Amino acid sequence: MGLLVRQMKFFVTSRYFTRHLSIPRMGSFNSSPKFNNEDNQDDDVEIPSGLTTSDLVHHCRMMRGDQRPQLLTRYFLNPTDRSFGPQDLTNGMRVLNLDAVSKICSAPVSSPQHIRVLQWNVLSQSLGEKNDGFVNCPDEALTWECRKYQIVQEIIQNDPDVVCLQEVDHFKFLQMTLGSQNYEGVFFPKPDSPCLYVQSNNGPDGCAIFYKKNKFDLVTYATRVLQVWRVQSNQVAIAAILRVRQSGREVCVGTTHLKARHSALLSKLRNEQGKDLMRFVAEVAAGRPVILSGDFNAEPVEPVYSTILNYVPLGLASAYADALDAPLSAAETSHTECHRDGDSLTRPEISARHEPPYTTWKIREDGEVCHTIDYVFYSKEKMKVNNCLMFPQDNEIGKDRVPSFQYPSDHFSLVCDFEFLDSDGAV
């Protein structure tokens, strides 16, 4: 493990900054050659100007083709939640009339007290198509042409105020398409992205945060290559301070993607990354409310989960765990089954910590994987969670799981509705 001088780019609007880092690093595939490609595979993509949200949804469907199945339908936990005001709700989601038949799609919310956050590992194109071994997914369903408009549709139809993404290796495409809906983005790549070891890659993958420019001003942001025992790893984090334009209230939004794979050593490594992440976010937040999301690659039983929840300076709680803490109805518990017929892949209806039973469900060469590793954490003394988007059921996902023609990633998006509390803890 030697010293490497690397140039990193930080993107905000049309500007980028470069700096040189001399770092010892825990890399990814250090014995392989690199293919240092630029993010240019979408340079020929054009998005019509002046599209409304419903227009863009139609555009995404049209670009995918009428013969393709629609995205998996999902529902919010609290279908009667009206914390966002007197708006028409269908299955817990605000709706727009996308055509003659009312389709589920979020309508804009202007309330300065509320924030909707979407968290999602969108699946790196280079890794998903060339490296991840999704043996039951049709090759065509893994192509970028098939996936890219599904990704955009999944994001915009939920109308989040803030979008936190991992495994982004087509940032320019997302910046362009989401930009048509008044989003602005910040991107930070992994220093030694495994994408760079795949031929025909589109540059490194990393984390990104998008926010609605008509709701927030970007006060500042910071990035970090997470450290393990004072050595930089290959995982990164972004923390952005957003100011609500109507009220002036500020919130720190962070996202990360911790080390993947399972072993006792890697679990310990993730825990060290989590400790460094907590220190980083606390420093950037400086007492502001925090919303921290990401693919932590750790189930709730792993040490890093407790490390995050027990870090006193931030006082974080899990949004989904809190939302699911209330007794579940029979209809809701039907969403919590995670099983495969004829073998031992089973999970309890809900865990002791009340996290969802799965946020990713895939079949790889070494078998089926169904577990919870993605989370949205928040400052429980400064905010409350009003609602969460639930996950498709077993029979809705299909026997080949995801990714598929019905869903573009091996992870499901997490969507949470938050509300600021007053200084005394009241709404």
Short mmCIF file of C-alpha atoms in Angstrom, two decimals:
data_model
loop_
_atom_site.label_atom_id
_atom_site.label_comp_id
_atom_site.label_asym_id
_atom_site.label_seq_id
_atom_site.Cartn_x
_atom_site.Cartn_y
_atom_site.Cartn_z
CA MET A 1 0.00 0.00 0.00
CA GLY A 2 1.96 2.97 -1.24
CA LEU A 3 1.52 6.67 -1.64
CA LEU A 4 -0.53 7.85 -4.56
CA VAL A 5 -1.04 11.36 -5.82
CA ARG A 6 -4.59 11.63 -7.12
CA GLN A 7 -6.58 14.47 -8.55
CA MET A 8 -10.18 14.56 -7.31
CA LYS A 9 -13.01 16.64 -8.76
CA PHE A 10 -15.80 18.22 -6.73
CA PHE A 11 -18.87 19.20 -8.76
CA VAL A 12 -21.30 21.96 -7.77
CA THR A 13 -23.44 23.56 -10.47
CA SER A 14 -21.09 24.26 -13.39
CA ARG A 15 -17.98 24.67 -11.24
CA TYR A 16 -15.49 22.12 -10.09
CA PHE A 17 -12.49 22.33 -7.83
CA THR A 18 -9.37 20.20 -7.86
CA ARG A 19 -6.87 19.43 -5.20
CA HIS A 20 -3.96 17.05 -4.88
CA LEU A 21 -3.96 14.49 -2.11
CA SER A 22 -1.02 12.40 -1.03
CA ILE A 23 -2.65 9.49 0.69
CA PRO A 24 -2.02 5.93 1.75
CA ARG A 25 -5.16 4.13 0.69
CA MET A 26 -7.12 0.93 1.07
CA GLY A 27 -7.95 0.47 -2.62
CA SER A 28 -10.27 -1.84 -4.51
CA PHE A 29 -8.58 -3.99 -7.16
CA ASN A 30 -4.98 -2.81 -7.00
CA SER A 31 -3.54 -5.66 -9.07
CA SER A 32 -5.62 -4.81 -12.15
CA PRO A 33 -5.01 -2.24 -14.86
CA LYS A 34 -7.13 0.90 -14.83
CA PHE A 35 -9.32 2.38 -17.55
CA ASN A 36 -9.59 6.05 -16.66
CA ASN A 37 -12.60 7.07 -18.73
CA GLU A 38 -14.52 10.32 -18.45
CA ASP A 39 -18.25 10.69 -17.80
CA ASN A 40 -19.23 11.23 -21.43
CA GLN A 41 -21.48 8.32 -22.43
CA ASP A 42 -24.59 10.54 -22.14
CA ASP A 43 -23.28 13.53 -24.09
CA ASP A 44 -25.79 12.87 -26.88
CA VAL A 45 -28.82 12.73 -24.56
CA GLU A 46 -31.27 15.60 -24.91
CA ILE A 47 -34.09 16.41 -22.50
CA PRO A 48 -36.87 18.62 -23.89
CA SER A 49 -37.07 21.95 -22.11
CA GLY A 50 -40.04 23.06 -20.02
CA LEU A 51 -41.14 19.58 -18.92
CA THR A 52 -43.38 19.32 -15.89
CA THR A 53 -42.93 16.38 -13.53
CA SER A 54 -45.72 14.45 -15.24
CA ASP A 55 -44.25 15.36 -18.63
CA LEU A 56 -40.89 13.94 -17.62
CA VAL A 57 -42.52 10.75 -16.33
CA HIS A 58 -44.19 10.35 -19.73
CA HIS A 59 -40.87 11.08 -21.45
CA CYS A 60 -39.13 8.39 -19.38
CA ARG A 61 -41.81 5.84 -20.27
CA MET A 62 -41.64 6.78 -23.93
CA MET A 63 -37.86 6.50 -24.04
CA ARG A 64 -38.02 3.02 -22.49
CA GLY A 65 -40.69 1.85 -24.92
CA ASP A 66 -44.33 0.94 -24.51
CA GLN A 67 -43.54 -2.77 -24.50
CA ARG A 68 -41.61 -2.53 -21.24
CA PRO A 69 -43.33 -3.29 -17.92
CA GLN A 70 -43.94 -0.39 -15.59
CA LEU A 71 -42.00 0.25 -12.42
CA LEU A 72 -43.01 -1.68 -9.32
CA THR A 73 -45.89 0.03 -7.51
CA ARG A 74 -45.23 1.01 -3.91
CA TYR A 75 -47.22 2.55 -1.08
CA PHE A 76 -46.58 4.74 1.92
CA LEU A 77 -46.87 3.32 5.43
CA ASN A 78 -49.44 5.88 6.59
CA PRO A 79 -52.00 6.31 3.81
CA THR A 80 -53.95 8.93 5.77
CA ASP A 81 -50.96 11.10 6.67
CA ARG A 82 -51.86 14.69 5.85
CA SER A 83 -48.95 16.41 7.54
CA PHE A 84 -48.10 18.06 4.25
CA GLY A 85 -51.41 19.90 4.12
CA PRO A 86 -54.85 19.42 2.59
CA GLN A 87 -53.76 17.56 -0.52
CA ASP A 88 -55.38 14.65 -2.30
CA LEU A 89 -53.79 11.41 -1.20
CA THR A 90 -53.94 8.00 -2.84
CA ASN A 91 -52.36 5.08 -0.97
CA GLY A 92 -50.39 7.60 1.07
CA MET A 93 -48.95 9.40 -1.95
CA ARG A 94 -49.83 12.81 -3.28
CA VAL A 95 -50.99 12.38 -6.84
CA LEU A 96 -50.81 14.04 -10.21
CA ASN A 97 -53.10 13.20 -13.09
CA LEU A 98 -50.53 11.88 -15.52
CA ASP A 99 -53.12 10.84 -18.10
CA ALA A 100 -56.77 9.84 -18.28
CA VAL A 101 -56.13 7.42 -15.43
CA SER A 102 -54.74 8.88 -12.21
CA LYS A 103 -51.24 7.52 -11.69
CA ILE A 104 -49.38 7.49 -8.40
CA CYS A 105 -46.95 10.39 -8.38
CA SER A 106 -45.99 12.95 -5.78
CA ALA A 107 -47.17 16.53 -6.08
CA PRO A 108 -44.94 19.44 -5.04
CA VAL A 109 -44.92 20.48 -1.41
CA SER A 110 -43.95 24.01 -0.47
CA SER A 111 -44.18 23.73 3.32
CA PRO A 112 -40.94 25.01 4.90
CA GLN A 113 -41.51 22.70 7.89
CA HIS A 114 -41.35 19.49 5.87
CA ILE A 115 -38.63 17.70 3.95
CA ARG A 116 -39.02 14.59 1.80
CA VAL A 117 -35.75 12.65 1.37
CA LEU A 118 -35.13 9.86 -1.13
CA GLN A 119 -32.20 7.53 -0.42
CA TRP A 120 -31.05 5.04 -3.08
CA ASN A 121 -28.14 2.94 -4.23
CA VAL A 122 -28.89 3.19 -7.94
CA LEU A 123 -26.43 0.42 -8.97
CA SER A 124 -23.30 1.45 -10.84
CA GLN A 125 -23.72 0.72 -14.52
CA SER A 126 -20.18 -0.61 -15.00
CA LEU A 127 -20.40 -2.95 -12.02
CA GLY A 128 -24.00 -4.03 -12.53
CA GLU A 129 -23.45 -5.00 -16.13
CA LYS A 130 -19.91 -6.36 -15.94
CA ASN A 131 -19.07 -7.35 -12.38
CA ASP A 132 -21.99 -8.04 -10.01
CA GLY A 133 -23.19 -11.37 -11.43
CA PHE A 134 -26.97 -10.94 -11.41
CA VAL A 135 -27.54 -14.35 -12.93
CA ASN A 136 -31.35 -14.18 -13.13
CA CYS A 137 -31.54 -10.68 -14.60
CA PRO A 138 -31.88 -10.54 -18.41
CA ASP A 139 -28.82 -8.93 -20.00
CA GLU A 140 -30.97 -6.34 -21.73
CA ALA A 141 -32.50 -5.24 -18.42
CA LEU A 142 -29.00 -4.38 -17.18
CA THR A 143 -28.15 -2.09 -20.08
CA TRP A 144 -27.91 1.63 -19.44
CA GLU A 145 -30.46 2.33 -22.18
CA CYS A 146 -32.99 0.24 -20.29
CA ARG A 147 -32.14 1.45 -16.79
CA LYS A 148 -31.42 5.16 -17.02
CA TYR A 149 -34.97 6.41 -17.54
CA GLN A 150 -36.32 4.02 -14.91
CA ILE A 151 -33.89 5.54 -12.42
CA VAL A 152 -35.07 9.05 -13.24
CA GLN A 153 -38.73 8.02 -13.08
CA GLU A 154 -38.35 6.34 -9.68
CA ILE A 155 -36.81 9.53 -8.31
CA ILE A 156 -39.05 12.21 -9.77
CA GLN A 157 -42.39 10.43 -9.31
CA ASN A 158 -41.75 10.53 -5.56
CA ASP A 159 -41.00 14.26 -5.78
CA PRO A 160 -38.29 14.36 -3.06
CA ASP A 161 -36.88 17.64 -1.82
CA VAL A 162 -33.48 15.99 -1.34
CA VAL A 163 -32.03 12.99 -3.17
CA CYS A 164 -29.12 10.96 -1.72
CA LEU A 165 -27.56 8.45 -4.11
CA GLN A 166 -24.76 5.89 -4.10
CA GLU A 167 -22.96 4.01 -6.91
CA VAL A 168 -23.45 6.99 -9.21
CA ASP A 169 -21.30 6.64 -12.32
CA HIS A 170 -23.51 8.69 -14.66
CA PHE A 171 -23.63 11.95 -12.72
CA LYS A 172 -23.88 14.18 -15.80
CA PHE A 173 -27.02 12.36 -16.97
CA LEU A 174 -28.69 12.71 -13.56
CA GLN A 175 -27.60 16.33 -13.31
CA MET A 176 -29.17 17.05 -16.69
CA THR A 177 -32.44 15.16 -16.21
CA LEU A 178 -33.03 16.12 -12.59
CA GLY A 179 -31.89 19.63 -13.42
CA SER A 180 -34.92 19.92 -15.70
CA GLN A 181 -36.99 19.62 -12.50
CA ASN A 182 -35.05 22.32 -10.64
CA TYR A 183 -32.59 20.05 -8.82
CA GLU A 184 -28.93 20.85 -8.34
CA GLY A 185 -26.31 18.24 -7.48
CA VAL A 186 -23.02 17.60 -5.69
CA PHE A 187 -20.93 14.54 -6.57
CA PHE A 188 -17.88 12.98 -4.93
CA PRO A 189 -16.22 9.89 -6.48
CA LYS A 190 -14.47 7.05 -4.71
CA PRO A 191 -10.69 7.56 -4.94
CA ASP A 192 -10.12 4.07 -6.32
CA SER A 193 -13.51 3.19 -7.75
CA PRO A 194 -13.85 -0.44 -8.86
CA CYS A 195 -15.58 0.89 -11.97
CA LEU A 196 -12.18 2.01 -13.25
CA TYR A 197 -11.12 -1.62 -13.54
CA VAL A 198 -13.98 -2.42 -15.92
CA GLN A 199 -13.51 -1.77 -19.60
CA SER A 200 -15.93 0.69 -21.22
CA ASN A 201 -16.64 2.32 -17.86
CA ASN A 202 -18.05 5.84 -17.58
CA GLY A 203 -15.65 7.03 -14.93
CA PRO A 204 -15.61 6.36 -11.19
CA ASP A 205 -18.69 5.76 -9.09
CA GLY A 206 -19.40 7.76 -5.98
CA CYS A 207 -22.02 9.47 -3.85
CA ALA A 208 -24.26 12.34 -4.87
CA ILE A 209 -26.73 14.69 -3.23
CA PHE A 210 -29.37 16.59 -5.20
CA TYR A 211 -31.62 19.26 -3.71
CA LYS A 212 -34.47 21.43 -4.99
CA LYS A 213 -33.16 24.90 -5.75
CA ASN A 214 -36.57 26.51 -5.27
CA LYS A 215 -36.75 25.15 -1.71
CA PHE A 216 -33.12 25.29 -0.51
CA ASP A 217 -30.01 27.37 -0.76
CA LEU A 218 -26.75 25.43 -0.53
CA VAL A 219 -24.87 27.06 2.34
CA THR A 220 -21.80 24.86 2.10
CA TYR A 221 -20.79 21.25 1.67
CA ALA A 222 -17.88 19.01 2.58
CA THR A 223 -16.58 15.67 1.37
CA ARG A 224 -14.51 13.00 3.06
CA VAL A 225 -12.66 9.84 2.17
CA LEU A 226 -13.50 7.77 5.24
CA GLN A 227 -10.61 6.62 7.38
CA VAL A 228 -9.98 3.30 9.07
CA TRP A 229 -7.36 3.41 11.81
CA ARG A 230 -6.15 6.74 10.37
CA VAL A 231 -5.72 5.29 6.89
CA GLN A 232 -7.96 6.46 4.06
CA SER A 233 -10.24 3.73 2.77
CA ASN A 234 -11.99 3.62 -0.59
CA GLN A 235 -15.37 4.77 0.74
CA VAL A 236 -16.59 8.35 0.73
CA ALA A 237 -19.17 10.67 2.27
CA ILE A 238 -20.78 14.00 1.46
CA ALA A 239 -22.37 16.39 3.97
CA ALA A 240 -24.27 19.45 2.75
CA ILE A 241 -25.79 22.32 4.72
CA LEU A 242 -29.11 23.31 3.17
CA ARG A 243 -31.06 26.42 4.16
CA VAL A 244 -34.84 26.41 3.69
CA ARG A 245 -35.50 29.54 1.67
CA GLN A 246 -38.91 30.30 3.20
CA SER A 247 -37.95 29.92 6.84
CA GLY A 248 -34.17 30.22 6.99
CA ARG A 249 -33.90 26.95 8.94
CA GLU A 250 -30.83 24.89 8.15
CA VAL A 251 -30.33 21.15 8.00
CA CYS A 252 -27.26 19.00 7.41
CA VAL A 253 -27.88 16.24 4.86
CA GLY A 254 -25.25 13.54 4.52
CA THR A 255 -24.83 10.38 2.50
CA THR A 256 -22.29 7.57 2.32
CA HIS A 257 -21.59 4.08 1.01
CA LEU A 258 -19.62 1.85 3.39
CA LYS A 259 -17.44 -1.14 2.52
CA ALA A 260 -19.26 -4.12 1.04
CA ARG A 261 -18.95 -7.89 1.62
CA HIS A 262 -19.32 -9.99 4.74
CA SER A 263 -16.71 -11.13 7.25
CA ALA A 264 -15.77 -10.33 10.83
CA LEU A 265 -12.89 -8.17 9.64
CA LEU A 266 -15.01 -6.20 7.20
CA SER A 267 -17.67 -5.70 9.86
CA LYS A 268 -15.00 -4.19 12.10
CA LEU A 269 -13.75 -2.08 9.20
CA ARG A 270 -17.26 -0.75 8.56
CA ASN A 271 -17.57 0.13 12.22
CA GLU A 272 -14.36 2.17 12.04
CA GLN A 273 -15.69 3.88 8.91
CA GLY A 274 -18.88 4.63 10.84
CA LYS A 275 -16.93 6.24 13.68
CA ASP A 276 -15.07 8.45 11.23
CA LEU A 277 -18.34 9.27 9.47
CA MET A 278 -19.94 10.37 12.75
CA ARG A 279 -17.07 12.71 13.56
CA PHE A 280 -17.17 14.17 10.05
CA VAL A 281 -20.94 14.76 10.03
CA ALA A 282 -20.91 16.24 13.55
CA GLU A 283 -18.22 18.70 12.55
CA VAL A 284 -20.09 19.81 9.43
CA ALA A 285 -23.51 19.92 11.11
CA ALA A 286 -22.26 22.08 14.00
CA GLY A 287 -25.45 21.60 16.00
CA ARG A 288 -27.91 21.69 13.09
CA PRO A 289 -30.49 18.93 12.56
CA VAL A 290 -29.05 16.00 10.62
CA ILE A 291 -30.47 13.62 8.03
CA LEU A 292 -27.91 10.93 7.21
CA SER A 293 -28.61 8.21 4.68
CA GLY A 294 -26.74 5.64 2.67
CA ASP A 295 -25.92 2.09 1.81
CA PHE A 296 -24.14 1.00 4.97
CA ASN A 297 -23.69 -2.61 3.81
CA ALA A 298 -24.49 -3.69 7.36
CA GLU A 299 -27.54 -5.33 8.88
CA PRO A 300 -28.90 -3.91 12.15
CA VAL A 301 -27.00 -6.55 14.16
CA GLU A 302 -23.64 -5.18 13.01
CA PRO A 303 -21.67 -2.87 15.34
CA VAL A 304 -21.79 0.12 12.97
CA TYR A 305 -25.58 0.34 13.32
CA SER A 306 -25.27 0.79 17.09
CA THR A 307 -22.30 3.10 16.65
CA ILE A 308 -24.43 5.48 14.62
CA LEU A 309 -27.44 5.38 16.93
CA ASN A 310 -25.33 5.75 20.08
CA TYR A 311 -23.19 8.66 18.92
CA VAL A 312 -24.29 11.24 21.51
CA PRO A 313 -23.26 14.46 19.73
CA LEU A 314 -25.71 13.76 16.89
CA GLY A 315 -28.53 11.92 18.68
CA LEU A 316 -29.68 10.02 15.61
CA ALA A 317 -32.57 7.59 15.20
CA SER A 318 -33.61 5.41 12.28
CA ALA A 319 -36.55 6.83 10.33
CA TYR A 320 -37.92 3.46 9.21
CA ALA A 321 -37.47 1.91 12.64
CA ASP A 322 -39.41 4.76 14.24
CA ALA A 323 -42.13 4.70 11.59
CA LEU A 324 -42.50 0.93 11.98
CA ASP A 325 -42.47 1.08 15.77
CA ALA A 326 -46.26 1.29 15.88
CA PRO A 327 -48.14 -2.03 15.67
CA LEU A 328 -48.49 -3.18 12.09
CA SER A 329 -51.82 -3.99 10.54
CA ALA A 330 -52.38 -7.25 8.67
CA ALA A 331 -52.00 -5.42 5.37
CA GLU A 332 -48.71 -3.85 6.45
CA THR A 333 -47.19 -7.06 7.75
CA SER A 334 -47.75 -8.63 4.35
CA HIS A 335 -44.98 -6.37 3.12
CA THR A 336 -42.50 -7.78 5.61
CA GLU A 337 -42.12 -11.33 4.40
CA CYS A 338 -38.78 -12.28 2.91
CA HIS A 339 -38.68 -15.90 1.89
CA ARG A 340 -37.93 -18.29 -0.90
CA ASP A 341 -40.11 -21.34 -1.35
CA GLY A 342 -38.54 -24.66 -0.47
CA ASP A 343 -35.47 -23.56 1.45
CA SER A 344 -34.26 -21.71 4.52
CA LEU A 345 -34.15 -18.13 3.27
CA THR A 346 -36.66 -16.74 5.76
CA ARG A 347 -36.86 -13.69 7.98
CA PRO A 348 -39.13 -12.67 10.89
CA GLU A 349 -42.03 -10.38 10.13
CA ILE A 350 -40.14 -7.51 11.66
CA SER A 351 -36.82 -7.28 13.47
CA ALA A 352 -36.31 -6.32 17.09
CA ARG A 353 -35.22 -2.91 15.89
CA HIS A 354 -38.23 -2.68 13.59
CA GLU A 355 -36.16 -2.08 10.48
CA PRO A 356 -37.68 -3.33 7.21
CA PRO A 357 -36.83 -6.99 6.58
CA TYR A 358 -35.11 -6.08 3.32
CA THR A 359 -33.89 -3.09 1.36
CA THR A 360 -32.13 -5.22 -1.25
CA TRP A 361 -33.19 -8.55 -2.74
CA LYS A 362 -31.08 -10.08 -5.49
CA ILE A 363 -29.82 -13.35 -6.89
CA ARG A 364 -26.12 -13.60 -7.65
CA GLU A 365 -23.88 -16.47 -8.72
CA ASP A 366 -23.36 -17.48 -5.10
CA GLY A 367 -27.06 -17.44 -4.19
CA GLU A 368 -29.98 -15.30 -3.12
CA VAL A 369 -29.44 -12.28 -0.89
CA CYS A 370 -32.30 -10.63 0.99
CA HIS A 371 -31.42 -8.25 3.80
CA THR A 372 -31.56 -4.71 5.20
CA ILE A 373 -28.43 -2.61 4.68
CA ASP A 374 -29.78 0.82 3.63
CA TYR A 375 -30.94 3.39 6.19
CA VAL A 376 -32.12 6.94 6.74
CA PHE A 377 -31.09 8.36 10.12
CA TYR A 378 -32.26 11.69 11.54
CA SER A 379 -31.93 13.97 14.60
CA LYS A 380 -34.75 12.66 16.78
CA GLU A 381 -34.76 15.69 19.11
CA LYS A 382 -35.00 18.18 16.25
CA MET A 383 -37.16 16.42 13.68
CA LYS A 384 -39.86 13.79 13.48
CA VAL A 385 -40.64 11.26 10.76
CA ASN A 386 -44.21 11.33 9.46
CA ASN A 387 -44.15 8.68 6.76
CA CYS A 388 -42.01 6.16 4.89
CA LEU A 389 -42.36 4.46 1.52
CA MET A 390 -42.81 0.73 1.94
CA PHE A 391 -41.31 -2.07 -0.13
CA PRO A 392 -42.84 -4.35 -2.76
CA GLN A 393 -44.08 -7.73 -1.64
CA ASP A 394 -42.51 -11.03 -2.59
CA ASN A 395 -44.97 -11.81 -5.38
CA GLU A 396 -44.75 -8.25 -6.72
CA ILE A 397 -40.97 -8.35 -6.98
CA GLY A 398 -41.01 -11.61 -8.90
CA LYS A 399 -39.05 -14.84 -8.51
CA ASP A 400 -35.95 -13.44 -10.24
CA ARG A 401 -35.82 -10.49 -7.80
CA VAL A 402 -34.06 -7.26 -8.79
CA PRO A 403 -32.64 -5.74 -10.89
CA SER A 404 -35.19 -6.57 -13.54
CA PHE A 405 -37.27 -5.00 -16.30
CA GLN A 406 -39.54 -3.72 -13.50
CA TYR A 407 -36.84 -2.17 -11.34
CA PRO A 408 -33.41 -0.80 -12.32
CA SER A 409 -31.35 -1.46 -9.18
CA ASP A 410 -30.64 -4.29 -6.76
CA HIS A 411 -31.54 -1.86 -3.92
CA PHE A 412 -34.95 -0.32 -3.35
CA SER A 413 -35.24 3.40 -2.81
CA LEU A 414 -36.10 4.64 0.68
CA VAL A 415 -38.37 7.71 0.93
CA CYS A 416 -39.06 9.50 4.22
CA ASP A 417 -41.15 12.54 5.13
CA PHE A 418 -39.63 14.64 7.93
CA GLU A 419 -40.92 17.60 9.88
CA PHE A 420 -38.91 20.13 11.85
CA LEU A 421 -39.61 20.39 15.58
CA ASP A 422 -39.47 23.62 17.56
CA SER A 423 -36.65 24.11 20.02
CA ASP A 424 -38.81 22.71 22.83
CA GLY A 425 -39.48 19.53 20.86
CA ALA A 426 -42.95 20.51 19.65
CA VAL A 427 -44.03 20.53 16.01
#
